[in-house]
Amino acid sequence: MSFTEQEVELLSRQLPLWVEASKVRSAYGKTASYIPELAKAPQHALGIHLIDTTGTAVSSGDCSLSFTMQSISKVFTLILALMDNGEEAVFQKVGMEPTGDNFNSMLKLELVRPGIPFNPLINAGAIAISSLIHGKDSAEKSSRILSFFQALAGNDTLTYDMDVYRSESDTANLNRSMAYLLKDNGVLEGQVEEVLDVYFHHCSIQVTCSDLARMALVLANNGTDPVTGVTLIPRRYVQIAKTFMITCGMYNASGEFAIQVGLPAKSGVSGGILTMVPGRLGIGVVGPALNVKGNSIAGVHLLETISRELDWSLF
Amino acid sequence: MSFTEQEVELLSRQLPLWVEASKVRSAYGKTASYIPELAKAPQHALGIHLIDTTGTAVSSGDCSLSFTMQSISKVFTLILALMDNGEEAVFQKVGMEPTGDNFNSMLKLELVRPGIPFNPLINAGAIAISSLIHGKDSAEKSSRILSFFQALAGNDTLTYDMDVYRSESDTANLNRSMAYLLKDNGVLEGQVEEVLDVYFHHCSIQVTCSDLARMALVLANNGTDPVTGVTLIPRRYVQIAKTFMITCGMYNASGEFAIQVGLPAKSGVSGGILTMVPGRLGIGVVGPALNVKGNSIAGVHLLETISRELDWSLF
Amino acid sequence: MSFTEQEVELLSRQLPLWVEASKVRSAYGKTASYIPELAKAPQHALGIHLIDTTGTAVSSGDCSLSFTMQSISKVFTLILALMDNGEEAVFQKVGMEPTGDNFNSMLKLELVRPGIPFNPLINAGAIAISSLIHGKDSAEKSSRILSFFQALAGNDTLTYDMDVYRSESDTANLNRSMAYLLKDNGVLEGQVEEVLDVYFHHCSIQVTCSDLARMALVLANNGTDPVTGVTLIPRRYVQIAKTFMITCGMYNASGEFAIQVGLPAKSGVSGGILTMVPGRLGIGVVGPALNVKGNSIAGVHLLETISRELDWSLF
Amino acid sequence: MSFTEQEVELLSRQLPLWVEASKVRSAYGKTASYIPELAKAPQHALGIHLIDTTGTAVSSGDCSLSFTMQSISKVFTLILALMDNGEEAVFQKVGMEPTGDNFNSMLKLELVRPGIPFNPLINAGAIAISSLIHGKDSAEKSSRILSFFQALAGNDTLTYDMDVYRSESDTANLNRSMAYLLKDNGVLEGQVEEVLDVYFHHCSIQVTCSDLARMALVLANNGTDPVTGVTLIPRRYVQIAKTFMITCGMYNASGEFAIQVGLPAKSGVSGGILTMVPGRLGIGVVGPALNVKGNSIAGVHLLETISRELDWSLF
């Protein structure tokens, strides 16, 4: 299904105004500080790109901005891990539950048995997922991930932002701590540093809003790229990914996002948000200023506005 | 929309078999022990009732079994509190996030500021919600809740199981502890014992699967009873309730239920589950043997089977 | 043993100066706010009374100030519970370990099995201890406690500050929460409100520094009042009490107090501190302004000074 | 002061019997499993060595058994860190409080600000202390530690058990996790792996009961070796160490040990315990079978017996 006429009319008229109104919120957030490179992003930028299954696209705001996927990549490494290993093997290493804790919390890894990450979209879970990607070494694993992401985005030029990669790797003491705890809990296969190298690489893949929108479109279309007709992901794994995006996609603000927006989504600390209207639209958003939960403050506001105005909640 | 022909055909042929297959799981669970009266329920019972918007119903198994709503009532007291107070007032007292903890955990009430319950479907949240129901005293509040539930179920005879009420009230030291902590955190209005009296009353309302199915049908139909055409709940509040049922409805197994079933649902420790296919069906299930997370072990298995076979997941 | 000549000389010359120097610290603390009556105490007061086994006493500062014992009473209810029940029965209900948490934390009651309080000097532990005092009802229990305290202080006029008692009882939602959790964990015997009534009563017993010093002297003298020669406490129970005062007596600042002062001590949120030089001296201090851990900010500073100058640390 | 005549008489007659009686307890414990090499220790061994300030020694049981110091070393690295840096610098990196948690817990490092270890005797604290030892690299730091330990034990031949060192280093994922979390919290200076190398080395120093007793004797004698007359540690640092041994020396069984034994002590997961009668005796014990808290099950029982019989508690 394509955009409805009413949607096209409303979006072309209102979207720039909504973007302006949401942009104001950037002043109340701040760019991520824990990875030094991310702190350099333009705090007040805000862009959105929407694409429907016919390939029709609408965009507004700062859509030329490149940024790294960060946690958004976790949705697709989860999918690749499922494709590589099947559901049963994956869910022996990560659970299916939201945590209520910060995305980098280790409390439940110590308090709750078995000591597996509660879900694949918190940091601990995504690190466990990185260790499940097939490949003879970290280079091959990273290369397989990058190729998969390129196919999903329909963009052969996707690659790493090596400055962010290095910044991330150099300052990742908390992720290292988490990875060694996972290792001690028997969750991680392989060498910790190799697993982390895979993890830092996929977090550092550089995209624009239109790349995110294309990747989201494949999910919205149940795994088949509507532009090429090629099936990239089995439908069941799309279903799993979308469900996690509802329950855990926006860190420990996922519940609120589900109520105020009602769409499957995944955010990253670079300020990106990937979301979709299932069956119809892929959406990419970027706004580097984050709220206290680590989500784009302007991006969340913009999606709340659009979903409410166009009645897009699944619920 | 009514049942599809295919659904009717499949359900009439398969549903009794699926019920039998799921019933076997009851042996691996046990009835709730923390409220003595609940322990008396028939461990191996399993029943399901489905009703569509035309009033057509299908049922199988032990559908004549009466049981108390327990936590299922929390969905509807939340809605009544929203109708009484509006969104803003309600969400000053409870949050919107899943917790990852047991339904009766108090950890986050001590550890996370502000000390409000993370969501209205855990015990602490539902107690806070009980304090928001309008009425000059606990009797009037309880009476308003009962009337609302009767209207939703289209059943004027709904009433309390007073044995369960007394059993619950007498043994509720953990709920009392939680309520006093909420009081100390400034969350509860009014006297703790009065609030708890409202809470124990609505948990003790006695229903059958068909009552649950009718109540669910109103939610599935966005707040309007399709049988009578009467609008009982504003649509926005139905949306809020359904979203919470996805993210928090099955205690700390909500994430797994969303992945394996994919429908808004709420369970109770009596073994009841209320769920729905949005826009089409209301569903009530009962199976008193519980799994370790406090959900009906056979009921969850049955819903997994049906949702998978009929492809009912929202995702 | 009495004061040494050197101590007498040094104390008579320096003590008033040390009191003045410590008093200045009161400006950095504040009186307890969680019991409204306590907030009325004179923030800048500071007094100390020391008595040796010959009955010789030295005092300085605001020694006429009356205040309630609060948590200091927990040392002596522990002792009375030991005398009433023996070690084995008492240590089935409370543990022997410091917690590292705030004195009113409930985390470990939920997280650590069995769910008994870690020690008798945190609030949860002291409530459990109150339930172990013999007596046919709360009035008789309270009366037995008061008589015991009067004997220890050699002061028949010790009684309750009923304003504090009522203030405490009215605002004790957190203590109620804790007591109901203990009840649920199977720790508390009897009705929760009756146990709390005993607890609030002994917390509200009014004393002066000289009363505390006399009570401490009995402990310093291994259970026998050196003035009367009467043995009030078996030596083993004094040993237990003194050990707890070292490891847990100053809330979660006990470790620091042991290092900086090195004497068995117990503080209360009224600003009192009871401490001793084992074998020689009983000491009572009061200074209502508290530090963030809930101990008298000026009182702790004064005891650090005296212990360092007179080399009183046990270690 | 030397042994009293009564002590000599009682020990020579009873000690072998007490050792036999305590040895039986070994059956209820087990050797440490988390470091594979430690699991090989003789489960039923039990030995004790006591030495007084005149050099008179008494021993019984398996005193020829060599074992690694493990956590016992933490007392002396703390002292060396104090000697290298002074109190103020050390206590910016570690606190002074017992935790109530397991010795390898990370909960409080996440939950309590500032995120410094609660005390220097839990694993996290000891790792922080290792980073404070002076030396141009980990080899020099380790070498300074070894020399200090040799001086304290009056034994130039003390050295590492390299099998244990390697086993420890290879399996130390939890310690690595902790160290990276400390690094992230800003507690650790230097490279994580270098700090850990220092830590693993001092944990792997091999001793016998008589070595421990000699080291303890120096502490009992306030820092001066009574045999040589040489002052090895300033008295204030001995005082600090002894106080920590009372409040935190036996992991989260320190409170119970203080009540049942009442002497400053430090245990290690190899089954060693170093303790003392201040002013008079140094004591070394070994019994590899551990209780659930990680202390020698037979060793603790033996010390309870001796302290009770000879009335050695400080309290």
mmCIF file of N, CA, C and O in Angstrom, chain A residues 212-240:
data_model
loop_
_atom_site.group_PDB
_atom_site.id
_atom_site.type_symbol
_atom_site.label_atom_id
_atom_site.label_comp_id
_atom_site.label_asym_id
_atom_site.label_seq_id
_atom_site.Cartn_x
_atom_site.Cartn_y
_atom_site.Cartn_z
ATOM 1 N N LEU A 212 17.877 4.591 6.626
ATOM 2 C CA LEU A 212 17.052 3.994 7.682
ATOM 3 C C LEU A 212 15.643 3.698 7.173
ATOM 4 O O LEU A 212 15.062 2.648 7.483
ATOM 5 N N ALA A 213 15.105 4.632 6.415
ATOM 6 C CA ALA A 213 13.736 4.455 5.920
ATOM 7 C C ALA A 213 13.657 3.223 5.005
ATOM 8 O O ALA A 213 12.699 2.439 5.087
ATOM 9 N N ARG A 214 14.648 3.048 4.148
ATOM 10 C CA ARG A 214 14.662 1.868 3.271
ATOM 11 C C ARG A 214 14.774 0.574 4.071
ATOM 12 O O ARG A 214 14.093 -0.415 3.786
ATOM 13 N N MET A 215 15.640 0.571 5.087
ATOM 14 C CA MET A 215 15.784 -0.619 5.928
ATOM 15 C C MET A 215 14.469 -0.914 6.661
ATOM 16 O O MET A 215 14.038 -2.069 6.783
ATOM 17 N N ALA A 216 13.836 0.146 7.137
ATOM 18 C CA ALA A 216 12.559 -0.004 7.842
ATOM 19 C C ALA A 216 11.488 -0.527 6.892
ATOM 20 O O ALA A 216 10.622 -1.322 7.286
ATOM 21 N N LEU A 217 11.556 -0.078 5.656
ATOM 22 C CA LEU A 217 10.543 -0.486 4.672
ATOM 23 C C LEU A 217 10.545 -1.997 4.466
ATOM 24 O O LEU A 217 9.489 -2.617 4.293
ATOM 25 N N VAL A 218 11.739 -2.575 4.478
ATOM 26 C CA VAL A 218 11.829 -4.034 4.330
ATOM 27 C C VAL A 218 11.107 -4.734 5.490
ATOM 28 O O VAL A 218 10.388 -5.722 5.285
ATOM 29 N N LEU A 219 11.276 -4.184 6.697
ATOM 30 C CA LEU A 219 10.552 -4.752 7.849
ATOM 31 C C LEU A 219 9.045 -4.514 7.715
ATOM 32 O O LEU A 219 8.235 -5.415 7.965
ATOM 33 N N ALA A 220 8.692 -3.301 7.320
ATOM 34 C CA ALA A 220 7.268 -2.966 7.181
ATOM 35 C C ALA A 220 6.609 -3.891 6.161
ATOM 36 O O ALA A 220 5.424 -4.205 6.258
ATOM 37 N N ASN A 221 7.405 -4.315 5.191
ATOM 38 C CA ASN A 221 6.889 -5.179 4.115
ATOM 39 C C ASN A 221 7.182 -6.658 4.409
ATOM 40 O O ASN A 221 7.270 -7.480 3.484
ATOM 41 N N ASN A 222 7.345 -6.975 5.694
ATOM 42 C CA ASN A 222 7.497 -8.374 6.135
ATOM 43 C C ASN A 222 8.710 -9.105 5.581
ATOM 44 O O ASN A 222 8.692 -10.332 5.421
ATOM 45 N N GLY A 223 9.763 -8.365 5.240
ATOM 46 C CA GLY A 223 11.007 -9.023 4.883
ATOM 47 C C GLY A 223 11.365 -8.950 3.410
ATOM 48 O O GLY A 223 12.486 -9.267 3.011
ATOM 49 N N THR A 224 10.406 -8.536 2.617
ATOM 50 C CA THR A 224 10.665 -8.433 1.181
ATOM 51 C C THR A 224 10.837 -6.963 0.801
ATOM 52 O O THR A 224 10.011 -6.128 1.154
ATOM 53 N N ASP A 225 11.923 -6.669 0.084
ATOM 54 C CA ASP A 225 12.133 -5.308 -0.387
ATOM 55 C C ASP A 225 11.094 -5.012 -1.465
ATOM 56 O O ASP A 225 11.092 -5.644 -2.518
ATOM 57 N N PRO A 226 10.180 -4.083 -1.226
ATOM 58 C CA PRO A 226 9.106 -3.865 -2.198
ATOM 59 C C PRO A 226 9.613 -3.233 -3.483
ATOM 60 O O PRO A 226 8.952 -3.321 -4.523
ATOM 61 N N VAL A 227 10.769 -2.631 -3.416
ATOM 62 C CA VAL A 227 11.336 -1.984 -4.603
ATOM 63 C C VAL A 227 11.911 -3.037 -5.547
ATOM 64 O O VAL A 227 11.674 -3.002 -6.757
ATOM 65 N N THR A 228 12.636 -4.000 -4.995
ATOM 66 C CA THR A 228 13.284 -5.007 -5.840
ATOM 67 C C THR A 228 12.492 -6.308 -5.884
ATOM 68 O O THR A 228 12.723 -7.149 -6.747
ATOM 69 N N GLY A 229 11.591 -6.490 -4.938
ATOM 70 C CA GLY A 229 10.853 -7.753 -4.888
ATOM 71 C C GLY A 229 11.634 -8.895 -4.269
ATOM 72 O O GLY A 229 11.132 -10.024 -4.157
ATOM 73 N N VAL A 230 12.847 -8.616 -3.814
ATOM 74 C CA VAL A 230 13.683 -9.670 -3.242
ATOM 75 C C VAL A 230 13.365 -9.861 -1.755
ATOM 76 O O VAL A 230 13.273 -8.884 -1.010
ATOM 77 N N THR A 231 13.185 -11.116 -1.341
ATOM 78 C CA THR A 231 12.966 -11.398 0.075
ATOM 79 C C THR A 231 14.312 -11.496 0.784
ATOM 80 O O THR A 231 15.123 -12.368 0.479
ATOM 81 N N LEU A 232 14.513 -10.608 1.740
ATOM 82 C CA LEU A 232 15.800 -10.533 2.433
ATOM 83 C C LEU A 232 15.757 -11.181 3.811
ATOM 84 O O LEU A 232 16.783 -11.575 4.346
ATOM 85 N N ILE A 233 14.564 -11.262 4.377
ATOM 86 C CA ILE A 233 14.412 -11.786 5.736
ATOM 87 C C ILE A 233 13.160 -12.656 5.807
ATOM 88 O O ILE A 233 12.107 -12.248 5.310
ATOM 89 N N PRO A 234 13.245 -13.844 6.406
ATOM 90 C CA PRO A 234 12.034 -14.642 6.595
ATOM 91 C C PRO A 234 11.020 -13.887 7.453
ATOM 92 O O PRO A 234 11.406 -13.197 8.408
ATOM 93 N N ARG A 235 9.764 -14.032 7.146
ATOM 94 C CA ARG A 235 8.728 -13.238 7.801
ATOM 95 C C ARG A 235 8.727 -13.417 9.322
ATOM 96 O O ARG A 235 8.526 -12.460 10.064
ATOM 97 N N ARG A 236 8.918 -14.632 9.810
ATOM 98 C CA ARG A 236 8.901 -14.859 11.253
ATOM 99 C C ARG A 236 9.949 -14.023 11.983
ATOM 100 O O ARG A 236 9.718 -13.510 13.079
ATOM 101 N N TYR A 237 11.113 -13.859 11.361
ATOM 102 C CA TYR A 237 12.155 -13.075 12.028
ATOM 103 C C TYR A 237 11.823 -11.583 11.993
ATOM 104 O O TYR A 237 12.196 -10.834 12.912
ATOM 105 N N VAL A 238 11.123 -11.154 10.964
ATOM 106 C CA VAL A 238 10.643 -9.769 10.955
ATOM 107 C C VAL A 238 9.653 -9.571 12.102
ATOM 108 O O VAL A 238 9.697 -8.565 12.818
ATOM 109 N N GLN A 239 8.787 -10.558 12.267
ATOM 110 C CA GLN A 239 7.797 -10.480 13.341
ATOM 111 C C GLN A 239 8.477 -10.364 14.707
ATOM 112 O O GLN A 239 8.104 -9.537 15.546
ATOM 113 N N ILE A 240 9.474 -11.199 14.924
ATOM 114 C CA ILE A 240 10.229 -11.141 16.181
ATOM 115 C C ILE A 240 10.858 -9.762 16.363
ATOM 116 O O ILE A 240 10.754 -9.142 17.428
#
